[in-house]
XYZ file of C-alpha atoms in Angstrom:
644
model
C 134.191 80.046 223.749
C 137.129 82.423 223.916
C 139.094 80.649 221.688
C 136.434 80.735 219.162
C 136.635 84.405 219.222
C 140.408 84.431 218.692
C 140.067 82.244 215.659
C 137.138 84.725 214.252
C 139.419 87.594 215.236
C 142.025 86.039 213.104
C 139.529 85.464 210.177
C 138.586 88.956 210.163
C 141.783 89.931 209.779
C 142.613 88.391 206.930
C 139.521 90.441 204.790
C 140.208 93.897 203.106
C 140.246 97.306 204.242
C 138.146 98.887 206.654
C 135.098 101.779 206.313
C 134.142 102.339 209.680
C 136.028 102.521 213.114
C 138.715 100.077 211.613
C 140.623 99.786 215.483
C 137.925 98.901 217.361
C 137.757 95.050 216.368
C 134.960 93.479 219.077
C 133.425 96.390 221.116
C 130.334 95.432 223.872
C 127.060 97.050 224.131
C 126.115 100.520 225.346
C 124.613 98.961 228.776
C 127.194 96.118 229.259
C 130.494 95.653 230.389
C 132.590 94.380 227.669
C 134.475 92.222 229.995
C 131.709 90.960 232.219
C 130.656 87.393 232.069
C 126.546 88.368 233.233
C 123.938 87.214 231.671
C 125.960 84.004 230.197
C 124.895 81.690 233.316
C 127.968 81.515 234.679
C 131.554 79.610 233.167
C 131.101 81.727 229.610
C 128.366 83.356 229.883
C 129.323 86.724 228.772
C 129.305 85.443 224.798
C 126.191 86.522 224.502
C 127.288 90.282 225.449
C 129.897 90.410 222.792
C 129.648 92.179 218.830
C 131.697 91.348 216.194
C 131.626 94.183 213.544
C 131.735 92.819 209.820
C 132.991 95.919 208.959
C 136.109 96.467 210.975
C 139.255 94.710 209.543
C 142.785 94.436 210.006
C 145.534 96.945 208.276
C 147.039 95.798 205.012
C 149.536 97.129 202.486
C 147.430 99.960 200.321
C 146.435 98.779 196.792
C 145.008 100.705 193.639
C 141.486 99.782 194.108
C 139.293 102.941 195.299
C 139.617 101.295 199.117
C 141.248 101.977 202.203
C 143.623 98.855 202.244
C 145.848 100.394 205.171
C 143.155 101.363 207.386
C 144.687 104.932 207.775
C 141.603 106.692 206.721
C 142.638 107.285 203.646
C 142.138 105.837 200.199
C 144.623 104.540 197.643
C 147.430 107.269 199.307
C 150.614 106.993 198.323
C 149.816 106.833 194.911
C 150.353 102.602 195.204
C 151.063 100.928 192.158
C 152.312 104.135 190.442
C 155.357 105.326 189.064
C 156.608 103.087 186.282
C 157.408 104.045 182.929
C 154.341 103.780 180.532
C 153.443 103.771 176.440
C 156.287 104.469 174.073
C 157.842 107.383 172.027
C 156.326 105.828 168.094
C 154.216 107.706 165.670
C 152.366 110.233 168.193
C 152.771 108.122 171.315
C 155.321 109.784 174.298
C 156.223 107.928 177.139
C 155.034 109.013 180.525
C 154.552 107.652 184.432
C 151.569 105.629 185.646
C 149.357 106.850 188.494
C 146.813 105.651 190.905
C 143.281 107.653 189.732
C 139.880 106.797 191.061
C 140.908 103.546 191.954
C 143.266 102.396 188.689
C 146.398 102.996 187.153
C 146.296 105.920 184.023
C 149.520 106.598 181.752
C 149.656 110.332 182.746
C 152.424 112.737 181.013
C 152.543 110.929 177.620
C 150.107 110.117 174.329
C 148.770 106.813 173.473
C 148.002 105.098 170.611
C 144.923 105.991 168.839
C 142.377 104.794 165.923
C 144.157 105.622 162.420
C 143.503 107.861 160.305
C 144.207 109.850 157.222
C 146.459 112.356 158.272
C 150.474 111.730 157.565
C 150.669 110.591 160.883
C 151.448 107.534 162.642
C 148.088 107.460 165.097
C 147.962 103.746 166.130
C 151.848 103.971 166.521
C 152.649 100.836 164.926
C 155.523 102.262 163.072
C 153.149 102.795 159.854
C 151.982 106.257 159.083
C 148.051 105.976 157.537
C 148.704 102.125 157.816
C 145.097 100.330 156.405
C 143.974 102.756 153.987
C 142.120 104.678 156.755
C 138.678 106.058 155.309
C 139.514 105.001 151.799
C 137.127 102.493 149.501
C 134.069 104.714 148.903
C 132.943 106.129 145.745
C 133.866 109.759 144.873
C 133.165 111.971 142.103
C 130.667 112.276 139.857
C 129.101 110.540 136.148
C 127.746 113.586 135.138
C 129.324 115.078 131.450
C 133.141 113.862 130.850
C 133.558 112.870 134.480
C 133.917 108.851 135.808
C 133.396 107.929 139.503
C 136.409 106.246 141.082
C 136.958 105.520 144.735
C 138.733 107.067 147.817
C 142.195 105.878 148.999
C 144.112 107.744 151.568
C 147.149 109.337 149.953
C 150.177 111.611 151.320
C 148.016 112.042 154.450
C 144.786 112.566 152.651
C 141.913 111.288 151.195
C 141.895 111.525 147.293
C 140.045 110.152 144.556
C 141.440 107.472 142.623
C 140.455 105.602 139.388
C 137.743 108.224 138.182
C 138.038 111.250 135.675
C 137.334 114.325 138.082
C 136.023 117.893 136.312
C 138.435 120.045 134.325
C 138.129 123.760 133.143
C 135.496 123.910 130.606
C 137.011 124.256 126.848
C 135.114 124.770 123.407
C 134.626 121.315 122.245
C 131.271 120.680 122.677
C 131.490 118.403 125.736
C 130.711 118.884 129.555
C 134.364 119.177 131.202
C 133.336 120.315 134.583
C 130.700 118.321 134.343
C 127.825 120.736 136.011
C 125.468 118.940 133.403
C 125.952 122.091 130.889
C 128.225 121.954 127.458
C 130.563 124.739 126.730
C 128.977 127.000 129.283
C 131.154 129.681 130.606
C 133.596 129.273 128.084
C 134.538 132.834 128.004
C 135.254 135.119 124.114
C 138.318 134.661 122.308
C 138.414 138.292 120.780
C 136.368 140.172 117.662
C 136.095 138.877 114.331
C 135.107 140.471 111.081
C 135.590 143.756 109.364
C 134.553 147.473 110.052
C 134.417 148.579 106.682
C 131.335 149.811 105.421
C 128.018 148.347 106.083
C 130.306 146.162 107.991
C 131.209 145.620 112.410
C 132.805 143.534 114.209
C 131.494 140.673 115.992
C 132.910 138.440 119.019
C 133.806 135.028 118.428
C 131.997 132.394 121.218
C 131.380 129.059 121.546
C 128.320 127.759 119.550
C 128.596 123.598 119.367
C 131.634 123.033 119.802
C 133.641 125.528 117.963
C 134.033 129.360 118.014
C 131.434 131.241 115.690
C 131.566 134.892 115.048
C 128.143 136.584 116.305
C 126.988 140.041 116.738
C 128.972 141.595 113.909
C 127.593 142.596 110.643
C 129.102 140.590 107.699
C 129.225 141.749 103.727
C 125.972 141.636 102.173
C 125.211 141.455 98.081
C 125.660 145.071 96.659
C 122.455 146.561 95.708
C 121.901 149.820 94.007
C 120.862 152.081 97.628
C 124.273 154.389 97.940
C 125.572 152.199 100.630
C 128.536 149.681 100.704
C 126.709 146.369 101.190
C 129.599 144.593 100.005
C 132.085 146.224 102.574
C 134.629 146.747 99.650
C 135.175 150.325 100.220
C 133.206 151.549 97.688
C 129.039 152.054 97.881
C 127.018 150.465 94.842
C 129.814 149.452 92.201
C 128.806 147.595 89.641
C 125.586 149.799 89.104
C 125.645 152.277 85.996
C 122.925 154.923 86.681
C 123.177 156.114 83.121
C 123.004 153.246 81.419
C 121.259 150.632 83.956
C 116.911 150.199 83.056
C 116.266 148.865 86.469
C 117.982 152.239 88.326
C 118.273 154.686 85.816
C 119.206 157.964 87.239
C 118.647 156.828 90.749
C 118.491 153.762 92.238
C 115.344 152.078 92.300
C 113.838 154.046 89.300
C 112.800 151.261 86.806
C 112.516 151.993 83.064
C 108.797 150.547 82.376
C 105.688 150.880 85.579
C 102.366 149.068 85.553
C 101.039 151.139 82.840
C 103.989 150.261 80.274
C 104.835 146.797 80.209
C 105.133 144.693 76.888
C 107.733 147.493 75.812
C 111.763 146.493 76.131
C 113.328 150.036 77.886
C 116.498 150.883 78.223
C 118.146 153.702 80.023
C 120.661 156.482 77.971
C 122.264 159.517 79.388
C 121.023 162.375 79.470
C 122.164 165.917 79.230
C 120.671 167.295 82.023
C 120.417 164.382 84.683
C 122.397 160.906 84.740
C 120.242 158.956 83.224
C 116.158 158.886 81.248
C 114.463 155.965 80.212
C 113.426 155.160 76.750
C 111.656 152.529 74.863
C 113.530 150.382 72.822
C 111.142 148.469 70.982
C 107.640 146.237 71.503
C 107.856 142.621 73.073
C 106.032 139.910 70.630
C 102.301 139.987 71.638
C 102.606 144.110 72.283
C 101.428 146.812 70.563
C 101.562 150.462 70.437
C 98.041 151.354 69.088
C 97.686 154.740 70.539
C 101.092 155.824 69.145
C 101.736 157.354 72.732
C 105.227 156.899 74.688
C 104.374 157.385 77.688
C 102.373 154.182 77.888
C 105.186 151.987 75.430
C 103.222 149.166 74.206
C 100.188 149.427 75.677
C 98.040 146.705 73.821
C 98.472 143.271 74.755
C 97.235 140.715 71.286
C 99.284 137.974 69.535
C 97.635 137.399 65.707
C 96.344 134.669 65.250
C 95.360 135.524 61.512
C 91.850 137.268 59.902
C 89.129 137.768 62.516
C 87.024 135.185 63.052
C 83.932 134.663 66.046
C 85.961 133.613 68.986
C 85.810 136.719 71.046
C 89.160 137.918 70.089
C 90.645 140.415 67.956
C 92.699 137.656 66.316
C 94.210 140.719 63.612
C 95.077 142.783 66.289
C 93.750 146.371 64.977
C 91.890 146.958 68.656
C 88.903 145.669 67.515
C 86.807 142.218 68.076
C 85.013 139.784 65.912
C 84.683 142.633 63.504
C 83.349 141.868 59.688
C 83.018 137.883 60.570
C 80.394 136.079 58.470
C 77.897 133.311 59.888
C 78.387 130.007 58.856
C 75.202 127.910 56.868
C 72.920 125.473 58.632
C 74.795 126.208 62.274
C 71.761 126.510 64.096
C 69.273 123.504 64.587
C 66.132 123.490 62.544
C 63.820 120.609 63.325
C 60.993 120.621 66.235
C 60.567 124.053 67.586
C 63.853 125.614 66.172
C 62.086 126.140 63.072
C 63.660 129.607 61.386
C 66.053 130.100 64.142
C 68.830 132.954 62.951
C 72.358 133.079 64.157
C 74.757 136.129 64.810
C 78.634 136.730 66.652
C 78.300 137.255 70.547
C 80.986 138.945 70.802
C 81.167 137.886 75.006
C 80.694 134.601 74.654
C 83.051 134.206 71.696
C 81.018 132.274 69.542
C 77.937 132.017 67.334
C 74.745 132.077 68.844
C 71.193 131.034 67.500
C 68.214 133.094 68.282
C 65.209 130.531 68.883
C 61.834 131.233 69.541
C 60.163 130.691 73.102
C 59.115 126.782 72.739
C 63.090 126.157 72.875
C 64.717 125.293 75.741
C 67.826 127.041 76.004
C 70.238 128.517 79.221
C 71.444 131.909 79.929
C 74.174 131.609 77.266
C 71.593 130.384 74.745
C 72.635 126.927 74.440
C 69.822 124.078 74.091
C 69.472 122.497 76.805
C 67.726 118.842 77.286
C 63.971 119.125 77.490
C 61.910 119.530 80.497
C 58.776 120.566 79.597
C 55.706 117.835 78.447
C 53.819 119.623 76.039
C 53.709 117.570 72.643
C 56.502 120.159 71.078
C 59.976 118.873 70.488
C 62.078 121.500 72.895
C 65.321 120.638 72.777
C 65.038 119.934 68.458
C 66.400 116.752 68.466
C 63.404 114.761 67.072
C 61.472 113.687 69.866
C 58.784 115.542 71.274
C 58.659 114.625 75.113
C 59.906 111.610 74.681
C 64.088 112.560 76.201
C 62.302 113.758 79.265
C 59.527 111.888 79.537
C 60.877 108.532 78.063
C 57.561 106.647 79.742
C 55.280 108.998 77.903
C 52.738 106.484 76.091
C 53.153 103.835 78.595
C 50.953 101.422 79.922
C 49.501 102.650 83.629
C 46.970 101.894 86.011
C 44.944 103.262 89.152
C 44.077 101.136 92.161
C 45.570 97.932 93.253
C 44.463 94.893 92.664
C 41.263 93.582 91.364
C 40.176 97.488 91.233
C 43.365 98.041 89.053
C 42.044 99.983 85.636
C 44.722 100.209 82.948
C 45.523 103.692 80.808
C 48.267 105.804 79.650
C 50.873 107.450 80.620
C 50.535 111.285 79.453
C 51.396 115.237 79.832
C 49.756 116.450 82.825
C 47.920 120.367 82.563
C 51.255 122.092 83.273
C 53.162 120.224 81.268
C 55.820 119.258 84.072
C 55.069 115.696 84.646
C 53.402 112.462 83.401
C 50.028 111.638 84.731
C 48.286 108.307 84.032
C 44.984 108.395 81.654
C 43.977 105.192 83.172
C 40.113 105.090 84.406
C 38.793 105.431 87.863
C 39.789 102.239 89.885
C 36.637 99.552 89.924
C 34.830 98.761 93.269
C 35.962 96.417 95.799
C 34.858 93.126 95.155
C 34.956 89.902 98.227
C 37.900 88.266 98.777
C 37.951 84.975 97.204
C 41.074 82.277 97.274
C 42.266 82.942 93.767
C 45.880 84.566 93.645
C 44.421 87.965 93.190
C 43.619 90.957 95.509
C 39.536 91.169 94.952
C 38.698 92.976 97.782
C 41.932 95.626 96.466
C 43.524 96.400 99.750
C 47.214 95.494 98.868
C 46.372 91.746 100.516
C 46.162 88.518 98.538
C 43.686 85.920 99.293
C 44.010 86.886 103.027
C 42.890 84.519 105.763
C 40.054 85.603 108.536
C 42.956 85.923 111.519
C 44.450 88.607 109.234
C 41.833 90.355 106.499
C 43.866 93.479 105.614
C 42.539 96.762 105.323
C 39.282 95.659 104.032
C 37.586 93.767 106.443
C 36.562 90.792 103.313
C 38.669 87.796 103.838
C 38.541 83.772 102.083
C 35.568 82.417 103.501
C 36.418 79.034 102.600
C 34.080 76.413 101.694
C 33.757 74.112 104.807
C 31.590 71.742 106.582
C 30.666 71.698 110.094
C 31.251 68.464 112.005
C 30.442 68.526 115.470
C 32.749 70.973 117.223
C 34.655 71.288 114.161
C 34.752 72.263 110.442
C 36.339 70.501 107.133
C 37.015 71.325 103.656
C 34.417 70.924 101.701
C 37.155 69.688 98.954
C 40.875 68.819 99.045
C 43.123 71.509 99.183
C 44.844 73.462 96.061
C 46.699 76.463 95.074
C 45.501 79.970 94.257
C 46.007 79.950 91.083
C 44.836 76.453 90.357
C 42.368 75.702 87.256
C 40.498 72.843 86.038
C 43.532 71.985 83.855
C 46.611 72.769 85.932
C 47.188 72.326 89.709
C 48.781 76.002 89.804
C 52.105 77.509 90.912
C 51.699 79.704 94.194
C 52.581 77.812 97.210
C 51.102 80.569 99.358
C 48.163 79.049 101.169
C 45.461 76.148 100.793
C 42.490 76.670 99.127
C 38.793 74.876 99.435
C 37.523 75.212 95.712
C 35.283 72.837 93.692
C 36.251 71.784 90.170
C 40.206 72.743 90.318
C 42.833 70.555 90.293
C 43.715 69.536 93.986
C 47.978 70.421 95.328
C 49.315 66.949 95.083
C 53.060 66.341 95.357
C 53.121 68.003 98.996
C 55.351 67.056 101.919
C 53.462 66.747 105.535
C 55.835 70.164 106.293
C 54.169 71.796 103.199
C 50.566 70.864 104.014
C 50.765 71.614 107.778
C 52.521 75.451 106.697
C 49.673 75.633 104.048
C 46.760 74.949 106.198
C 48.222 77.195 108.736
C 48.837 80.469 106.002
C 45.239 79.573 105.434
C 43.954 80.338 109.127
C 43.567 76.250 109.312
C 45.044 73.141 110.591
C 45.723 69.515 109.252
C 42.647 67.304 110.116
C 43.765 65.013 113.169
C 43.226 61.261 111.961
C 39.908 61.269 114.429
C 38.604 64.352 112.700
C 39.096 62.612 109.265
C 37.785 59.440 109.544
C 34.533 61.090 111.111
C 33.687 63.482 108.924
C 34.677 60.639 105.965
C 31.654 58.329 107.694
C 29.349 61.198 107.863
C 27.856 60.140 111.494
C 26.617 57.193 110.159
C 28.620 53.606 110.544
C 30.027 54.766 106.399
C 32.395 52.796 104.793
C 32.976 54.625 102.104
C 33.075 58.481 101.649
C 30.382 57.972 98.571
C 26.452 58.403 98.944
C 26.627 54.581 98.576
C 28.788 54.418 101.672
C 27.409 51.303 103.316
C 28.734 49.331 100.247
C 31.677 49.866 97.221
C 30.228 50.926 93.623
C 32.899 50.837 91.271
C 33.346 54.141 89.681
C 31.503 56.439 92.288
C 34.975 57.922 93.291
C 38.618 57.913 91.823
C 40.184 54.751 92.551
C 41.835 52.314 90.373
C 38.934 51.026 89.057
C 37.719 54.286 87.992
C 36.359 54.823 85.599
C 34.305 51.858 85.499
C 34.334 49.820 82.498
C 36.237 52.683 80.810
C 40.391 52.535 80.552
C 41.720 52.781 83.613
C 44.167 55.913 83.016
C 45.162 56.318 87.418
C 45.000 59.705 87.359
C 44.315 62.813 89.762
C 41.133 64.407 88.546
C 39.467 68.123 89.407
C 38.053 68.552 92.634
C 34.041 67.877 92.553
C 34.254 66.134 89.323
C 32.088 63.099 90.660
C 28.820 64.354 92.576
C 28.318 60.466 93.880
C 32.052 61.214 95.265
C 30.078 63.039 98.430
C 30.960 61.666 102.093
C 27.925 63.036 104.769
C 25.148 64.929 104.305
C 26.900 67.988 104.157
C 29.120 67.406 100.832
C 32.549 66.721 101.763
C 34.003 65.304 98.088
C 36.698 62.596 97.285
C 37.672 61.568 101.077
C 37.619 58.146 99.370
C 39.856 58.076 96.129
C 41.381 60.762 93.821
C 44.559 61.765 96.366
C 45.174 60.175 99.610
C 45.401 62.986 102.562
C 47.587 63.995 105.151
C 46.712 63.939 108.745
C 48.305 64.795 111.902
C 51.392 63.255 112.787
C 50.133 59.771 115.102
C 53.190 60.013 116.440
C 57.437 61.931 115.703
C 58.031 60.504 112.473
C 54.827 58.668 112.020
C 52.196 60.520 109.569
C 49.420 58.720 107.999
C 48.107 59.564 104.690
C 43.725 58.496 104.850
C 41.424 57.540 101.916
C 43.392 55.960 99.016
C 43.831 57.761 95.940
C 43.175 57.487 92.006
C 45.245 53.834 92.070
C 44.645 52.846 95.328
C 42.267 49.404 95.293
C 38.348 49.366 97.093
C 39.891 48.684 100.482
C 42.449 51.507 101.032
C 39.351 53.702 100.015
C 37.444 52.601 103.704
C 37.187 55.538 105.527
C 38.529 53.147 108.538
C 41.899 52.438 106.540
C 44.831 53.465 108.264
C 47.298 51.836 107.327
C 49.350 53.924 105.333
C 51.647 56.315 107.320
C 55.229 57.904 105.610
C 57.828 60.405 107.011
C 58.206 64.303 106.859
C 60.414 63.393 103.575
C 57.697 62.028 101.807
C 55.866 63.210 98.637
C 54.476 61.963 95.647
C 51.864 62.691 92.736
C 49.099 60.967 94.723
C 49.425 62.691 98.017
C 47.429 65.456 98.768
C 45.301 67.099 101.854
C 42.902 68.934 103.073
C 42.809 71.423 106.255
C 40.294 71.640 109.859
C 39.255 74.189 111.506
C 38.185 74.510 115.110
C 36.625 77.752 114.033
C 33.780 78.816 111.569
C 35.237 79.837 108.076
């Protein structure tokens, strides 16, 4: 076990410096004899009494190393590693000695190389002084006024600014040299300019854009007549004569000729007492001295214009006006109410004026003026008595509207300042009736029951009641319809007896006039009943059970008479009758629209005036046309599920 130890010993040797009690290598405990052999169990049985300290080592030569390599107690003495020769003497390096501090070697005594920079010198002692450009490649300067930005190289051992233009002294040129964002500022005087001389002082010249201008100085002024030297010639007004001179005669500023004394040519002459007096010369054209006074000159103001006539002027020029003139025959107007008018020279007016009497019409200035008043007399004498004014005067009129319309007219009301009509007193209301005209006179024509006017009377159309429902009595026709024509207003159906029925009508037309009319087209149901008169009918005839030639307007009509197939007056054949109630020509005369059957499909009922026996049947529905459709034997006749 021993010789274990002495190999462990020699391990431990071999390991760096010591820190704490570096002699004592193996050391027993504090109750134990280091070289007893208890406790072991006899041969070695004292290993278990021994300590090896980790910390304890053997001596070795001393390093630079912050440790105790030696074991002395002491660290890194003898300065160990130290004493050689360190850095060199280039640029701002020096050579000096190394030395053991805190555990390394340090070059002490001498400079080492450093960073470079822009100084002259040779910092990272490579031989170079400023070597690299040190600091240099940013932009410098400024682009304000003249100046360019360049960029920053290191030159002579400083930085300078390369490759720009950099500010200069400021100079009168009307550019920014020092570039402080300013032109020409602080460019200092360059002396006075200008004369003293009279009126005259000197100014400074400055800078004003770009170039030197003199300022602040008086400069020669034009030489007026004021006893100073404007001109800065040395001598005060020359060129002024104050004896001779109309505009300063005497004295400067005294002018030959005031307010009161124009139109006279002055002129200025010495006099013997004072420089100069002023003294008319003679009248200007158009002047005239007619008060023979000189202190006015030529005081009246007239150009001739010859002998005096009535213009308002005194065209002689002797100070008087329209003096002696003589009044022209027939000037004044003499027909109407300008009988024995008289005319005489006003004088303010500068003309001729006519004296009328008080039925003319005439202004402030006595001029006739058109006529305004209705009284029968011609006013303004030209002729017509009224008539310019009033040109309606004599005029048909009428009061009322409508029917009630009375007819008159037109004539001078009481005070003579308007027209009134002379028409009657409008008649009395009559009932509305489907005619064209306005019979009950409230502005509305032939008006239907859903919308009677202002009067209350409205069409009450013939109509008979079947069942729930009611039918024209006879087909439809215009307003305006007659026995001879079929009319011209397209304004509503009518129900009228012995007129000729609307023929010529599109399904659009009949449905719009049924509907103006307060009414509807029949349905094809509706039709055919009220055709067969509640009774099995067929025929709308009081023969109805059976055809009689004749009765109604078919192509056999009339009878054993010349067929002519034409459209006959409404009610012109009593026998024509379908149902007790008097519907007429459902069978013949003009076949009838209904209500469309279906879109497109709209039948036409009960024949017409060349339709044969059969397509008069009440029950015959076989004709049917489009909305397009119309012709001169088509016709209708409206429903109502109203009374009339």
């Amino acid at each position: 076990m021993r010789a274990l130890v002495g190999f462990g010993l020699a391990a431990l040797l071999t390991l760096g410096g010591c820190v704490v009690d570096p002699y004592c290598v193996i050391c027993g405990d504090a109750g134990t004899s280091a070289g007893s052999d208890a406790g072991d169990g006899g041969g070695d049985g004292g290993d278990g009494d021994i300590v090896i300290r980790m910390d304890a080592c053997a001596a070795a030569p001393e390093q630079c190393n912050g440790l105790d390599d030696d074991c002395d107690g002491v660290i890194d003495d003898g300065n160990p590693g130290g004493g050689a020769t360190c850095s060199r003497n280039v640029g701002i390096c020096r050579e000096g000695t190394t030395q053991c501090v805190n555990g390394r070697l340090d070059c002490m005594g001498g400079v080492v190389a450093q960073a470079e920079t822009c100084n002259g010198m040779d910092d990272d002692c490579d031989g170079t002084d400023d070597n690299g450009d040190p600091g240099g490649g940013l932009p410098c300067g400024t682009g304000v006024g003249e100046c360019r930005r360049g960029t920053e190289h290191c030159m002579g051992g400083t930085l300078s600014c390369t490759g720009g233009v950099m500010p200069m002294a400021e100079t009168c040129d009307g550019k920014d040299e020092d570039c402080d964002g300013m032109i020409d500022n602080g460019v200092a005087s360059t002396g006075s300019c200008g004369v003293d001389t009279g009126e005259c002082s000197f100014g400074t010249l400055d800078c004003v854009g770009g170039g030197f201008v003199c300022r602040g100085g008086q400069g020669p002024r034009t030489e007026t007549c004021n006893g100073l030297d404007d001109n800065c010639s040395g001598a005060p007004d020359e060129g002024f004569d104050l004896s001779t001179d109309a505009r300063n005669c005497g004295s400067c500023g005294t002018r030959c000729g005031g307010a009161s004394a124009m139109g006279a040519v002055w002129q200025c002459v010495p006099d013997a007492t004072t420089v100069g007096r002023c003294a008319v010369r003679f009248c200007l054209a158009g002047f005239h001295d007619i008060n023979v006074d000189p202190v006015d000159g030529c005081e009246y103001v007239c150009d001739p214009a010859g002998a005096e006539i009535c213009n308002g002027r005194d065209d002689d020029c002797d100070g008087m006006v329209d003096e002696g003139v003589s009044v022209p025959a027939g000037l004044c107007r003499s027909t109407g109410a300008c009988a024995g008018a008289t005319a005489s020279c006003n004088s303010t007016l500068g003309r001729f004026v006519c004296s009328y009497g008080p039925d003319v019409e005439v202004d402030a200035a006595g001029n006739i003026t058109s006529e305004s008043r209705c009284d029968g007399l011609d006013n303004d004498c030209n002729g017509l008595a009224d008539l310019d004014a009033f040109p309606l005067k004599g005029t048909l009129c009428g009061n009322g509207t409508g029917s009630c319309r009375t007819s008159g007219m037109l004539r001078c009301n009481p005070t003579g300042t308007a027209l009134e009509c002379g028409a009657p007193a409008p008649l009395a209301p009559g009932t509305e009736i489907c005619d064209g005209l306005d019979n009950d006179c409230d502005g509305a024509v032939d008006e239907a029951k859903p919308t009677p006017g202002t009067n209350p009377s409205y069409v009450v159309e013939p109509m008979v009641p079947v069942g729930a429902y009611y039918v024209y009595a006879y087909e439809a026709s215009r307003p305006n319809a007659s026995a001879l024509s079929a009319g011209t207003l397209n304004t509503r159906a009518c129900s009228r007896a012995n007129v000729m029925p609307w023929s010529d009508v599109t399904y659009d037309e009949a449905v719009a006039a049924c509907a103006a009319a307060g009414a509807r087209l029949c349905t094809e149901s509706e039709w055919q009943t009220a055709c067969q008169g509640g009774t099995p009918c067929a025929f709308g005839m009081t023969s109805c059970t059976t055809y009689t030639a004749g009765d109604c307007n078919g192509k056999d009509f009339p009878g054993s008479q010349p067929d002519t197939d034409g459209v006959i007056a409404t009610r012109s054949l009593a026998q024509c009758r379908a149902g007790a109630g008097g519907m007429f020509d459902m069978s013949g005369n003009l076949r009838e629209w209904t209500q469309a059957r279906s879109p497109g499909v709209l039948p036409l009922r009960g024949g017409s005036f060349d339709s044969v026996p059969l397509a008069l049947r009440c029950d015959f529905d076989f004709t049917v046309a489009d909305g397009t459709f119309r012709y001169g034997n088509t016709g209708f006749r409206c429903c109502s599920s109203t009374p009339p």
